[in-house]
XYZ file of C-alpha atoms in Angstrom:
763
model
C -77.896 160.047 -70.080
C -78.798 158.265 -73.364
C -77.221 155.041 -72.167
C -79.135 155.165 -68.827
C -82.365 155.876 -70.636
C -81.723 153.008 -73.032
C -81.195 150.587 -70.088
C -84.420 151.919 -68.396
C -86.318 151.126 -71.569
C -84.951 147.643 -71.795
C -85.747 146.948 -68.211
C -89.293 148.280 -68.473
C -89.974 146.233 -71.633
C -88.683 143.171 -69.843
C -91.000 143.704 -66.927
C -94.025 144.188 -69.187
C -93.414 140.873 -70.913
C -93.037 138.777 -67.741
C -96.689 138.559 -66.957
C -97.586 137.200 -70.418
C -94.450 135.314 -71.361
C -94.241 131.644 -71.981
C -91.890 129.616 -69.742
C -89.050 129.795 -72.280
C -89.524 133.553 -72.534
C -89.596 133.930 -68.757
C -86.269 132.133 -68.630
C -84.896 134.439 -71.384
C -85.912 137.569 -69.313
C -83.846 136.080 -66.398
C -80.632 135.253 -68.201
C -77.575 137.391 -68.366
C -74.173 136.979 -69.934
C -71.414 135.253 -67.939
C -67.704 134.674 -68.745
C -66.652 131.163 -67.871
C -63.013 130.515 -66.986
C -62.034 126.903 -67.645
C -59.022 124.938 -66.332
C -57.959 123.804 -69.890
C -55.289 121.407 -68.612
C -57.991 119.408 -66.749
C -59.956 118.528 -69.915
C -61.066 114.865 -69.723
C -59.327 112.595 -72.215
C -62.633 111.648 -73.729
C -62.852 114.995 -75.489
C -60.840 115.634 -78.628
C -60.892 119.405 -78.438
C -61.377 121.869 -75.630
C -64.362 123.511 -77.375
C -66.150 120.205 -77.241
C -65.529 120.058 -73.527
C -66.753 123.595 -73.067
C -69.944 122.841 -74.943
C -70.603 119.651 -72.993
C -70.098 121.521 -69.746
C -72.526 124.246 -70.879
C -75.170 121.744 -72.024
C -75.099 119.896 -68.649
C -76.695 122.936 -67.012
C -78.680 124.428 -69.934
C -79.806 122.736 -73.129
C -80.869 125.998 -74.714
C -77.684 128.093 -73.973
C -75.140 128.670 -76.685
C -71.604 129.983 -76.540
C -71.310 133.602 -77.634
C -67.501 133.427 -77.949
C -64.788 130.907 -77.114
C -61.472 132.304 -75.901
C -57.975 130.725 -75.926
C -55.531 133.713 -75.676
C -57.058 136.071 -73.182
C -58.660 133.360 -70.993
C -59.336 129.670 -71.424
C -63.115 129.514 -71.578
C -66.210 131.008 -73.176
C -69.042 133.471 -72.723
C -72.686 132.483 -72.658
C -76.121 133.480 -71.302
C -77.367 131.703 -68.161
C -79.700 132.228 -65.252
C -78.176 132.851 -61.931
C -78.909 129.356 -60.780
C -77.416 127.831 -63.961
C -74.253 129.877 -63.415
C -73.944 128.519 -59.912
C -74.425 124.969 -61.096
C -71.768 125.430 -63.808
C -69.330 126.962 -61.366
C -69.515 123.861 -59.119
C -68.530 121.476 -61.890
C -64.964 120.023 -62.180
C -62.610 122.020 -64.388
C -64.509 125.286 -63.922
C -62.356 128.011 -62.323
C -64.862 130.812 -62.227
C -68.223 131.926 -63.702
C -68.173 135.761 -63.657
C -71.058 138.068 -64.676
C -70.272 140.309 -67.656
C -69.275 143.933 -66.992
C -70.222 146.988 -69.033
C -67.525 149.508 -69.793
C -67.828 153.106 -70.926
C -65.787 155.265 -73.288
C -63.626 157.916 -71.513
C -64.580 160.537 -73.963
C -52.701 169.274 -85.038
C -50.679 170.985 -82.418
C -49.962 167.971 -80.231
C -46.879 166.700 -82.083
C -45.206 170.168 -81.861
C -46.097 170.506 -78.199
C -44.469 167.133 -77.523
C -41.400 168.063 -79.511
C -42.006 165.623 -82.288
C -42.142 168.261 -85.086
C -38.759 169.767 -84.326
C -37.026 166.429 -83.892
C -38.184 164.302 -86.703
C -34.646 163.249 -87.381
C -34.464 161.468 -84.000
C -37.580 159.459 -84.583
C -37.628 156.079 -86.433
C -40.167 157.198 -89.003
C -38.733 154.660 -91.396
C -39.162 151.027 -92.307
C -39.067 150.006 -88.621
C -41.901 152.330 -87.718
C -44.067 151.073 -90.586
C -43.660 147.553 -89.157
C -45.502 148.525 -85.983
C -49.209 147.766 -85.696
C -51.367 149.719 -83.278
C -54.649 148.124 -82.350
C -57.493 150.354 -81.169
C -60.497 149.010 -79.278
C -63.237 151.576 -79.609
C -66.304 152.586 -81.648
C -64.780 151.592 -85.024
C -63.413 153.662 -87.769
C -64.468 156.088 -90.608
C -62.151 154.635 -93.303
C -62.681 157.490 -95.668
C -60.970 159.885 -93.286
C -57.825 161.476 -94.698
C -56.029 160.347 -91.620
C -55.987 156.815 -92.962
C -54.599 157.630 -96.467
C -51.702 155.128 -97.091
C -49.619 157.255 -99.515
C -45.927 156.374 -99.157
C -46.416 153.231 -97.095
C -44.852 150.028 -98.148
C -46.373 146.479 -98.104
C -48.334 145.379 -95.153
C -46.005 143.805 -92.566
C -45.502 140.098 -93.162
C -46.181 139.413 -89.449
C -49.754 140.701 -89.804
C -52.385 137.977 -89.438
C -55.592 140.118 -89.219
C -58.531 140.792 -91.471
C -60.856 143.470 -92.765
C -64.428 142.364 -92.085
C -67.477 143.291 -94.028
C -70.789 144.519 -92.659
C -73.161 147.433 -92.826
C -71.727 149.888 -95.283
C -68.294 148.468 -94.933
C -66.414 146.127 -97.213
C -62.882 144.695 -97.070
C -61.877 147.136 -99.785
C -62.145 149.969 -97.212
C -58.807 148.857 -95.671
C -55.557 149.756 -97.203
C -51.829 149.813 -96.271
C -52.514 152.275 -93.377
C -55.814 150.793 -92.064
C -54.791 147.175 -92.265
C -57.388 145.630 -90.092
C -60.992 146.232 -89.064
C -63.229 143.847 -87.122
C -66.389 144.290 -85.028
C -67.691 142.403 -82.006
C -71.319 142.608 -81.094
C -72.532 139.247 -79.781
C -72.299 140.294 -76.068
C -73.955 143.619 -76.815
C -76.850 141.967 -78.751
C -77.225 139.344 -76.071
C -77.757 142.037 -73.422
C -79.678 144.618 -75.410
C -81.207 142.884 -78.432
C -80.366 142.964 -82.150
C -78.601 146.075 -83.505
C -80.949 148.333 -85.460
C -78.866 148.666 -88.597
C -80.857 151.733 -89.786
C -79.355 153.569 -86.779
C -76.104 151.835 -86.187
C -73.641 150.072 -88.443
C -73.176 146.362 -87.660
C -69.735 146.551 -89.077
C -66.401 148.188 -88.197
C -67.827 151.553 -89.413
C -67.718 154.318 -86.797
C -71.077 156.024 -86.301
C -69.921 157.815 -83.217
C -66.625 159.576 -84.031
C -64.784 158.537 -80.880
C -62.960 155.568 -82.504
C -61.835 157.518 -85.515
C -60.615 160.310 -83.250
C -58.522 157.940 -81.037
C -57.177 155.853 -83.941
C -56.043 158.940 -85.886
C -54.484 160.458 -82.681
C -52.363 157.302 -82.206
C -51.231 156.750 -85.830
C -53.018 159.005 -88.246
C -51.255 159.959 -91.501
C -50.056 163.529 -92.057
C -52.945 165.766 -93.227
C -52.159 169.408 -94.186
C -54.792 172.075 -93.792
C -56.722 170.232 -91.055
C -59.019 172.181 -88.764
C -62.489 172.318 -87.171
C -64.295 175.301 -88.748
C -60.941 177.022 -89.033
C -59.984 176.457 -85.436
C -56.604 174.811 -84.679
C -55.715 175.125 -88.416
C -52.495 173.332 -89.460
C -51.060 169.957 -90.179
C -52.736 167.100 -88.302
C -50.714 163.941 -87.693
C -50.847 160.986 -85.351
C -48.043 160.237 -82.946
C -46.724 157.354 -85.078
C -47.594 158.514 -88.630
C -46.025 155.543 -90.326
C -47.422 152.878 -88.029
C -50.258 150.695 -89.189
C -53.742 150.839 -87.648
C -56.040 147.897 -86.806
C -59.461 148.729 -85.463
C -61.576 146.512 -83.265
C -65.125 147.862 -82.753
C -66.395 146.890 -79.339
C -68.416 149.934 -78.270
C -71.952 150.558 -79.319
C -74.745 152.906 -78.437
C -75.455 150.937 -75.280
C -71.825 150.659 -74.115
C -68.904 148.229 -74.383
C -69.531 144.714 -73.000
C -66.772 142.642 -71.550
C -67.503 139.504 -73.606
C -66.975 141.538 -76.806
C -63.874 143.259 -75.335
C -62.330 139.913 -74.505
C -63.172 138.610 -77.971
C -61.529 141.675 -79.555
C -58.394 141.342 -77.447
C -58.298 137.618 -78.322
C -58.265 138.504 -82.034
C -55.749 141.331 -81.667
C -53.314 138.943 -80.045
C -53.817 136.509 -82.911
C -53.549 139.248 -85.426
C -50.058 140.250 -84.090
C -50.620 143.912 -82.997
C -47.670 145.526 -81.156
C -49.720 148.007 -79.061
C -53.314 147.964 -77.865
C -54.979 151.305 -77.219
C -58.179 151.197 -75.125
C -59.866 154.425 -74.241
C -62.528 152.803 -72.082
C -63.075 151.744 -68.516
C -65.519 150.209 -66.018
C -65.872 150.125 -62.262
C -63.213 149.162 -59.742
C -62.826 145.408 -59.258
C -60.173 142.885 -58.399
C -57.936 141.981 -61.371
C -59.257 138.453 -61.742
C -62.714 139.931 -62.234
C -61.724 142.734 -64.536
C -61.926 141.674 -68.248
C -59.605 144.519 -69.416
C -57.021 143.540 -66.812
C -57.305 139.879 -67.738
C -57.001 140.494 -71.448
C -54.113 142.919 -70.884
C -52.217 140.295 -68.891
C -52.409 137.876 -71.913
C -51.375 140.731 -74.231
C -48.367 141.565 -72.050
C -47.221 138.033 -72.152
C -47.059 138.279 -75.957
C -45.020 141.496 -75.719
C -47.971 143.814 -76.437
C -48.092 147.114 -74.567
C -51.638 147.910 -73.454
C -52.385 151.654 -72.998
C -55.662 152.566 -71.186
C -57.356 155.821 -70.185
C -57.316 156.645 -66.455
C -60.918 157.828 -66.550
C -62.703 161.187 -66.506
C -64.000 161.040 -62.888
C -61.579 163.637 -61.539
C -60.764 165.692 -59.618
C -61.942 163.407 -56.788
C -59.503 160.997 -55.138
C -59.643 157.262 -55.685
C -61.403 157.862 -59.060
C -59.068 155.788 -61.351
C -59.888 152.971 -63.840
C -57.453 150.490 -65.337
C -54.948 150.249 -62.496
C -53.401 146.805 -63.075
C -49.581 147.185 -63.085
C -49.324 145.474 -66.482
C -51.472 148.277 -67.980
C -50.115 151.682 -68.849
C -52.590 154.126 -67.277
C -52.818 157.594 -68.799
C -54.219 160.743 -67.349
C -54.859 164.056 -69.203
C -53.158 167.461 -69.432
C -53.689 170.551 -71.491
C -51.892 171.927 -74.552
C -50.468 175.350 -75.011
C -53.368 176.223 -77.275
C -56.676 177.783 -76.528
C -59.805 179.060 -78.265
C -60.726 182.338 -76.415
C -64.291 183.771 -76.510
C -64.967 186.687 -74.221
C -68.079 187.645 -72.338
C -68.523 191.405 -72.527
C -71.080 192.740 -69.963
C -73.047 195.981 -70.044
C -71.059 197.264 -67.035
C -67.857 197.290 -69.199
C -66.342 194.185 -67.664
C -64.951 191.320 -69.838
C -64.493 187.710 -68.841
C -62.394 185.160 -70.697
C -64.009 181.948 -71.858
C -63.488 179.292 -74.635
C -65.535 178.293 -77.641
C -65.356 176.461 -80.978
C -68.577 178.120 -82.336
C -68.370 179.075 -86.031
C -71.563 180.061 -87.665
C -73.878 183.089 -88.022
C -72.430 185.855 -85.855
C -74.289 187.750 -83.148
C -75.413 191.233 -84.070
C -72.739 193.900 -83.367
C -74.561 195.141 -80.216
C -75.327 194.175 -76.671
C -78.224 191.793 -76.269
C -80.641 191.091 -73.314
C -79.139 188.653 -70.784
C -81.055 186.178 -68.622
C -80.264 183.514 -66.031
C -81.758 180.207 -67.046
C -82.843 179.554 -63.457
C -85.018 182.653 -63.686
C -86.521 181.596 -67.000
C -87.800 178.189 -65.985
C -90.524 176.560 -63.763
C -88.205 173.584 -63.027
C -86.145 173.383 -59.869
C -83.088 172.524 -61.986
C -83.863 175.115 -64.626
C -80.330 176.683 -64.191
C -78.864 173.579 -65.808
C -80.825 174.045 -69.167
C -82.130 170.488 -69.248
C -84.398 169.437 -72.009
C -87.859 171.048 -71.841
C -87.112 173.219 -68.814
C -86.877 176.742 -70.291
C -89.809 179.053 -70.895
C -89.619 180.353 -74.485
C -91.336 183.634 -73.672
C -88.582 184.458 -71.169
C -85.797 183.196 -73.423
C -86.581 184.531 -76.972
C -84.015 186.903 -78.460
C -81.739 186.745 -75.365
C -78.392 185.299 -74.402
C -78.886 182.762 -71.575
C -76.541 181.886 -68.751
C -76.673 178.105 -67.987
C -74.850 176.307 -65.220
C -72.599 173.305 -66.105
C -73.560 169.925 -64.845
C -75.884 166.881 -65.434
C -76.365 167.070 -69.221
C -73.901 167.536 -72.011
C -72.467 170.998 -72.429
C -73.457 171.150 -76.120
C -76.953 169.973 -75.319
C -77.579 172.932 -73.067
C -76.909 175.212 -76.082
C -79.278 173.137 -78.182
C -81.969 173.599 -75.441
C -81.411 177.313 -75.406
C -81.653 177.552 -79.202
C -84.832 175.493 -79.299
C -86.400 177.808 -76.702
C -85.630 180.838 -78.927
C -82.432 181.943 -77.286
C -79.689 183.513 -79.449
C -76.596 182.712 -77.419
C -75.354 181.061 -74.198
C -72.817 181.623 -71.522
C -71.989 178.291 -69.905
C -70.690 178.796 -66.320
C -68.657 176.313 -64.360
C -69.770 175.386 -60.874
C -67.561 174.227 -57.928
C -67.449 170.690 -59.426
C -65.395 171.951 -62.426
C -63.647 175.005 -61.005
C -61.597 176.923 -63.567
C -61.310 174.062 -66.165
C -62.386 175.204 -69.613
C -63.299 172.674 -72.348
C -64.096 174.143 -75.723
C -67.128 172.891 -77.748
C -68.406 173.355 -81.258
C -71.749 174.774 -80.047
C -74.854 174.959 -82.207
C -75.344 178.669 -81.355
C -73.037 181.476 -80.274
C -71.736 180.324 -76.906
C -68.715 180.401 -74.593
C -67.736 178.521 -71.407
C -66.334 180.395 -68.441
C -64.719 179.230 -65.114
C -66.454 179.273 -61.809
C -64.970 182.605 -60.620
C -65.959 184.373 -63.854
C -69.344 182.636 -63.745
C -69.982 183.918 -60.210
C -68.990 187.478 -61.231
C -71.236 187.357 -64.243
C -74.109 186.157 -62.084
C -73.495 188.983 -59.666
C -74.053 191.436 -62.531
C -77.097 189.532 -63.822
C -78.789 189.453 -60.365
C -78.045 193.025 -59.468
C -78.891 194.785 -62.800
C -82.589 195.288 -63.717
C -81.739 195.298 -67.455
C -78.556 193.137 -67.957
C -77.043 193.141 -71.476
C -74.123 191.060 -72.847
C -72.195 190.119 -75.968
C -69.765 187.269 -76.852
C -66.559 188.011 -78.740
C -64.871 185.103 -80.519
C -61.078 185.373 -80.864
C -60.173 182.225 -82.849
C -57.098 180.128 -82.002
C -54.297 181.271 -79.687
C -51.067 179.370 -79.037
C -48.253 179.790 -76.506
C -50.631 179.645 -73.612
C -48.819 179.441 -70.198
C -48.528 177.608 -67.982
C -48.891 174.472 -69.927
C -49.415 171.616 -69.547
C -51.694 171.674 -66.453
C -53.458 168.582 -65.187
C -57.092 168.546 -66.414
C -59.704 168.695 -63.757
C -61.658 165.748 -65.182
C -58.639 163.482 -65.231
C -59.122 160.665 -62.719
C -56.782 160.698 -59.637
C -55.129 158.368 -57.215
C -54.564 156.813 -54.751
C -55.099 153.431 -56.301
C -58.240 151.908 -54.636
C -57.463 148.345 -55.686
C -53.714 148.209 -54.886
C -52.631 151.224 -52.790
C -48.997 150.097 -53.154
C -48.946 150.712 -56.919
C -48.905 154.384 -57.854
C -51.375 155.276 -60.652
C -51.831 157.049 -63.071
C -48.501 156.216 -64.704
C -48.286 159.551 -66.586
C -50.339 162.262 -68.280
C -50.456 163.200 -71.984
C -52.370 165.835 -73.963
C -56.108 165.315 -73.500
C -57.853 168.623 -73.670
C -59.098 170.218 -76.896
C -57.465 167.640 -79.175
C -57.898 167.832 -82.961
C -58.167 164.500 -84.782
C -60.181 162.688 -87.464
C -63.904 162.278 -87.101
C -66.799 160.281 -88.401
C -68.929 161.407 -91.403
C -71.979 160.017 -89.730
C -72.345 162.469 -86.978
C -71.863 166.201 -86.250
C -69.113 167.592 -84.064
C -71.345 167.769 -81.028
C -72.671 164.235 -81.402
C -76.189 165.525 -81.058
C -78.950 164.183 -83.410
C -79.916 167.751 -84.159
C -76.502 168.625 -85.341
C -76.551 168.257 -89.113
C -72.986 169.692 -89.669
C -70.392 167.247 -90.920
C -66.624 167.656 -90.392
C -63.427 165.768 -91.321
C -61.771 166.720 -87.959
C -63.118 167.428 -84.556
C -61.752 168.860 -81.290
C -62.754 166.934 -78.203
C -61.325 166.288 -74.708
C -60.944 163.395 -72.243
C -58.469 160.732 -71.054
C -59.800 158.988 -74.130
C -57.653 161.498 -76.044
C -54.499 161.213 -73.858
C -54.477 157.397 -74.021
C -53.893 157.128 -77.806
C -51.100 159.739 -77.642
C -49.233 157.324 -75.413
C -50.278 154.367 -77.548
C -48.653 156.107 -80.522
C -45.535 157.068 -78.653
C -45.237 153.455 -77.461
C -45.347 152.443 -81.124
C -42.433 154.757 -81.871
C -40.416 153.366 -79.038
C -41.212 149.816 -80.101
C -39.910 150.679 -83.589
C -36.720 152.160 -82.184
C -36.188 149.342 -79.744
C -37.930 146.146 -80.989
C -36.482 143.983 -78.224
C -37.860 146.110 -75.421
C -40.705 144.537 -73.283
C -43.978 146.511 -72.635
C -42.604 147.245 -69.108
C -39.329 148.665 -70.549
C -41.310 150.961 -72.916
C -43.534 152.206 -70.065
C -40.515 152.700 -67.842
C -38.823 154.826 -70.498
C -41.962 156.994 -70.819
C -42.349 157.337 -67.075
C -38.697 157.937 -65.945
C -38.161 160.696 -68.562
C -41.554 162.470 -67.950
C -41.353 165.987 -66.529
C -43.099 167.630 -63.560
C -41.641 171.134 -63.924
C -41.983 173.853 -66.485
C -38.882 175.396 -68.140
C -38.888 178.163 -65.497
C -38.508 175.361 -62.811
C -41.961 176.007 -61.463
C -43.992 172.902 -60.505
C -46.636 171.629 -62.921
C -50.095 172.877 -61.945
C -53.470 171.226 -61.356
C -56.240 173.249 -62.847
C -58.678 171.786 -60.293
C -56.826 173.378 -57.378
C -54.726 176.121 -58.926
C -51.786 174.572 -57.007
C -48.912 172.230 -57.944
C -50.161 168.857 -59.028
C -49.044 165.694 -57.177
C -48.139 162.203 -58.315
C -51.676 161.111 -57.566
C -52.680 163.619 -60.265
C -49.841 163.321 -62.840
C -48.145 159.984 -62.042
C -44.501 160.203 -63.124
C -45.305 163.415 -64.944
C -46.056 164.571 -68.522
C -44.632 162.431 -71.390
C -41.442 163.663 -73.136
C -41.126 161.278 -76.163
C -37.689 162.576 -77.297
C -36.116 161.846 -73.990
C -37.978 158.517 -73.679
C -36.213 157.296 -76.899
C -32.993 157.229 -74.934
C -33.747 156.880 -71.172
C -30.357 155.481 -69.997
C -31.916 152.903 -67.590
C -35.194 151.091 -67.360
C -37.159 149.211 -64.823
C -38.042 145.937 -66.581
C -40.616 143.334 -65.580
C -41.299 139.694 -66.661
C -44.360 137.514 -66.582
C -42.801 135.772 -63.538
C -42.529 139.111 -61.676
C -46.243 139.717 -62.176
C -47.097 136.222 -60.999
C -45.000 136.837 -57.788
C -47.026 140.106 -57.500
C -50.307 138.214 -57.568
C -48.895 135.893 -54.810
C -48.139 139.023 -52.827
C -51.790 140.075 -53.148
C -52.744 136.640 -51.618
C -54.717 135.620 -54.662
C -55.749 132.011 -54.522
C -54.538 129.406 -56.933
C -57.936 129.463 -58.767
C -57.851 133.279 -59.000
C -54.306 133.177 -60.458
C -55.315 130.506 -62.908
C -58.304 132.547 -64.024
C -56.125 135.530 -64.634
C -52.878 133.985 -65.926
C -54.282 130.787 -67.626
C -51.715 128.482 -66.180
C -51.116 126.095 -63.344
C -49.198 128.188 -60.886
C -48.832 127.781 -57.099
C -47.274 130.367 -54.854
C -44.241 128.941 -52.978
C -45.257 128.651 -49.310
C -41.598 128.968 -48.224
C -41.156 132.323 -50.006
C -42.098 135.740 -48.764
C -43.842 137.696 -51.459
C -44.092 141.568 -51.227
C -45.975 144.022 -53.433
C -43.147 146.515 -52.688
C -40.748 144.264 -54.549
C -42.582 144.672 -57.888
C -40.010 146.438 -60.165
C -42.264 149.404 -60.841
C -40.833 152.846 -61.943
C -42.713 154.638 -59.110
C -43.172 154.340 -55.378
C -46.432 154.250 -53.376
C -45.588 154.030 -49.724
C -48.282 153.168 -47.214
C -47.947 153.443 -43.421
C -50.345 152.288 -40.850
C -51.113 154.828 -38.102
C -47.878 155.116 -35.979
C -48.201 154.575 -32.285
C -44.953 156.091 -30.953
C -42.607 153.517 -32.537
C -40.733 153.604 -35.757
C -42.639 152.404 -38.825
C -40.443 151.140 -41.674
C -41.277 150.246 -45.354
C -38.700 148.925 -47.832
C -38.995 148.931 -51.599
C -36.519 146.977 -53.745
C -35.880 147.828 -57.395
C -33.634 146.673 -60.289
C -32.417 148.919 -63.042
C -31.299 147.685 -66.530
C -28.769 149.711 -68.548
C -30.047 150.516 -72.052
C -27.634 153.410 -72.546
C -23.906 153.962 -72.435
C -21.755 152.778 -69.551
C -21.728 155.136 -66.525
C -21.934 155.607 -62.768
C -25.281 156.715 -61.507
C -25.750 158.551 -58.247
C -29.048 158.848 -56.428
C -30.801 161.943 -55.148
C -33.981 162.512 -53.241
C -36.006 165.678 -53.542
C -38.751 166.318 -50.966
C -41.788 167.908 -52.583
C -44.245 168.327 -49.712
C -44.804 167.312 -46.112
C -41.908 164.851 -45.690
C -40.612 165.997 -42.313
C -41.952 162.927 -40.610
C -40.339 160.413 -43.061
C -36.677 159.657 -43.618
C -35.854 158.221 -47.003
C -32.602 156.376 -47.571
C -31.263 154.424 -50.567
C -28.694 151.598 -50.461
C -26.429 151.662 -52.379
C -26.310 155.350 -53.289
C -24.279 154.693 -56.429
C -24.689 152.186 -59.259
C -21.917 151.485 -61.825
C -22.943 150.099 -65.239
C -20.161 148.968 -67.515
C -22.108 147.255 -70.312
C -25.483 147.110 -72.058
C -28.357 145.208 -70.454
C -26.449 145.040 -67.114
C -28.745 144.865 -64.065
C -28.176 146.502 -60.678
C -30.484 146.505 -57.657
C -31.110 148.919 -54.866
C -33.376 149.225 -51.842
C -35.272 152.376 -50.608
C -36.039 152.481 -46.964
C -38.821 154.754 -45.704
C -38.827 155.372 -41.965
C -41.724 157.219 -40.351
C -41.237 158.756 -36.910
C -44.761 159.911 -36.259
C -48.034 160.447 -38.080
C -48.286 163.956 -39.603
C -51.348 166.163 -39.786
C -51.319 165.760 -43.609
C -51.812 162.102 -44.542
C -50.192 162.501 -47.911
C -46.691 163.644 -48.745
C -44.562 163.420 -51.920
C -40.990 163.250 -53.090
C -38.996 162.381 -56.136
C -36.075 159.888 -56.515
C -33.588 160.349 -59.345
C -30.613 158.428 -60.621
C -28.225 160.449 -62.782
C -24.769 159.894 -64.420
C -24.628 163.467 -65.586
C -26.091 162.653 -69.017
C -29.232 160.751 -68.138
C -31.785 161.463 -65.483
C -33.953 158.501 -64.477
C -36.761 159.856 -62.265
C -39.412 158.211 -60.091
C -42.288 159.821 -58.168
C -42.851 158.893 -54.558
C -46.287 159.147 -52.863
C -46.479 158.490 -49.078
C -49.774 157.825 -47.394
C -50.891 157.201 -43.830
C -53.969 155.133 -43.109
């Protein structure tokens, strides 16, 4: 809401100035940021350097415009501010591939290592010199360098391959970096061009993290071991990142008003120059073609340099087609739960108790039942039930516990509204949009969150009893919760709206109630009224699951330095699990039913198995270029994305289904009485011991109308790095009533199991 409000203010101020502005100011009010893609190879010989050519091209359409950034790694080109007419003029010039408007991206906001099996298998992991050579770059809100998660005790010299820097700025000097936090940069030119100069009294114009999100993601990926970590005593234990000996480089690209693509591209440009091994990006924007998506464009360049790019899938679930970051050269991560919970029970006057969750730790409620009121009955606003700012009537709230419905504003803000109105506690009830998903918060007053079913039952008591009373009982931390993991309701889902033939997300990882480092500039709720300060915080989102995979990718890179980003992702995907130990299917908390590959991708990550996957599905830059040809991208679009002269071979047939991806998304047109056939070709590379692998297909739901066959059914590998191909044929006899069905393909030699999800759709 704050971001929207900020943009409304900016727009209103702009409108107010137009009537009185001088001509130059009027032009300024009409400009916006564009990213200009140049055909670098077409630079006229009269220019000695490409930047001179860029500047000359820009000056030909605007004498006042200046370049915000020039780019050479992620794209060939620059970013600048232009009017719409100037942008069109520039795009028509020779050597200009595209002039695209800037996009604004949003953040997708101690037990995890044990839950993933890392604690019990430390001897299997390369937490040695090779692990300390890995650098994980994090694009986010910056870093709180004083966090214990970035202590460098026991680390050797900074890797000789590192070319980065530690930049100074507001309350941040180069001395803040060390042998753990080896790089810190910030990028604000695009942000300031869009929204005006940064107010340094409110926001640090430096790598310093004023938000907490960046510190949390960086410490999740590669935080040092910190004993005795907790949030107010919750989740107490040893906190550690996924790759505790990896180095961290932070690139601050997200500010109060969002994350702007010109800044994101500039950060990725530097990260490539700096020689990071993994890029972790817990942010996303709208759905757009890859040649228009700055994250996809930058990730393509990173992939070429051998850098794995891990991105969050988004928090727009449980609706279908809600994914972000779906390019096949990006590792897309959804969110699941841990086996840990923070129970806080609602105890009603009728003797009934209902389970909820909370991270509240403060002055306790009195040891007696208190008056209970529904917010919708204590407000003059039509949306009073949501406990929005200024909607509650203090006289009806004072001294009572208030039931608020979830939705619209932040969960913790609802508690602040109740507290300001004189309420002494809150029960936060899920509605149909969130179902039974429970996310714990460090509320400012005694409060607990309950699922929709419990919420409806509690409301039934509230509405039927003339003098309802209630209490909240806080139970601390519980572990061993089953079933776990389950797919989080907020985790974005497939199908893939950009390329339906590529199954996304790729996998899920822990993303609910995750404990990690926090900024000292803000309280655990992020509210301005929250004066508490903590070293660690517990938050949820695919923003949290993404750095888990980033850190695990760092571990795999240390163990297998010669593996490509595609091989690392393949290892994580083909060893992921979709069943619990009791052989029951993994659950989706949004439906209470088994989750599908559109929810969990290949499954939940299993890092120990991923270290030794047996076989991998590898991909080269040339494979991705063929994929772009299969998408019928024009030569200009491919050049914008891949920064090279490349023409698709007119004599060659390109198929998206030939991309060597570790999963299968099969799409049939509506069948009209005749057979409908789709073929996928794949190639496996042996990274394990010699062996003969046999294939099996396991139907999961609704496959009666589709026959799946594999040729050949057996693959024999006699040496390392040997490659063998196979083809999967999907034959549909008729269109079923259910337009989606699922299956699983596995290759096994008795030692290794190499699994791939199959999602079948009819359109």
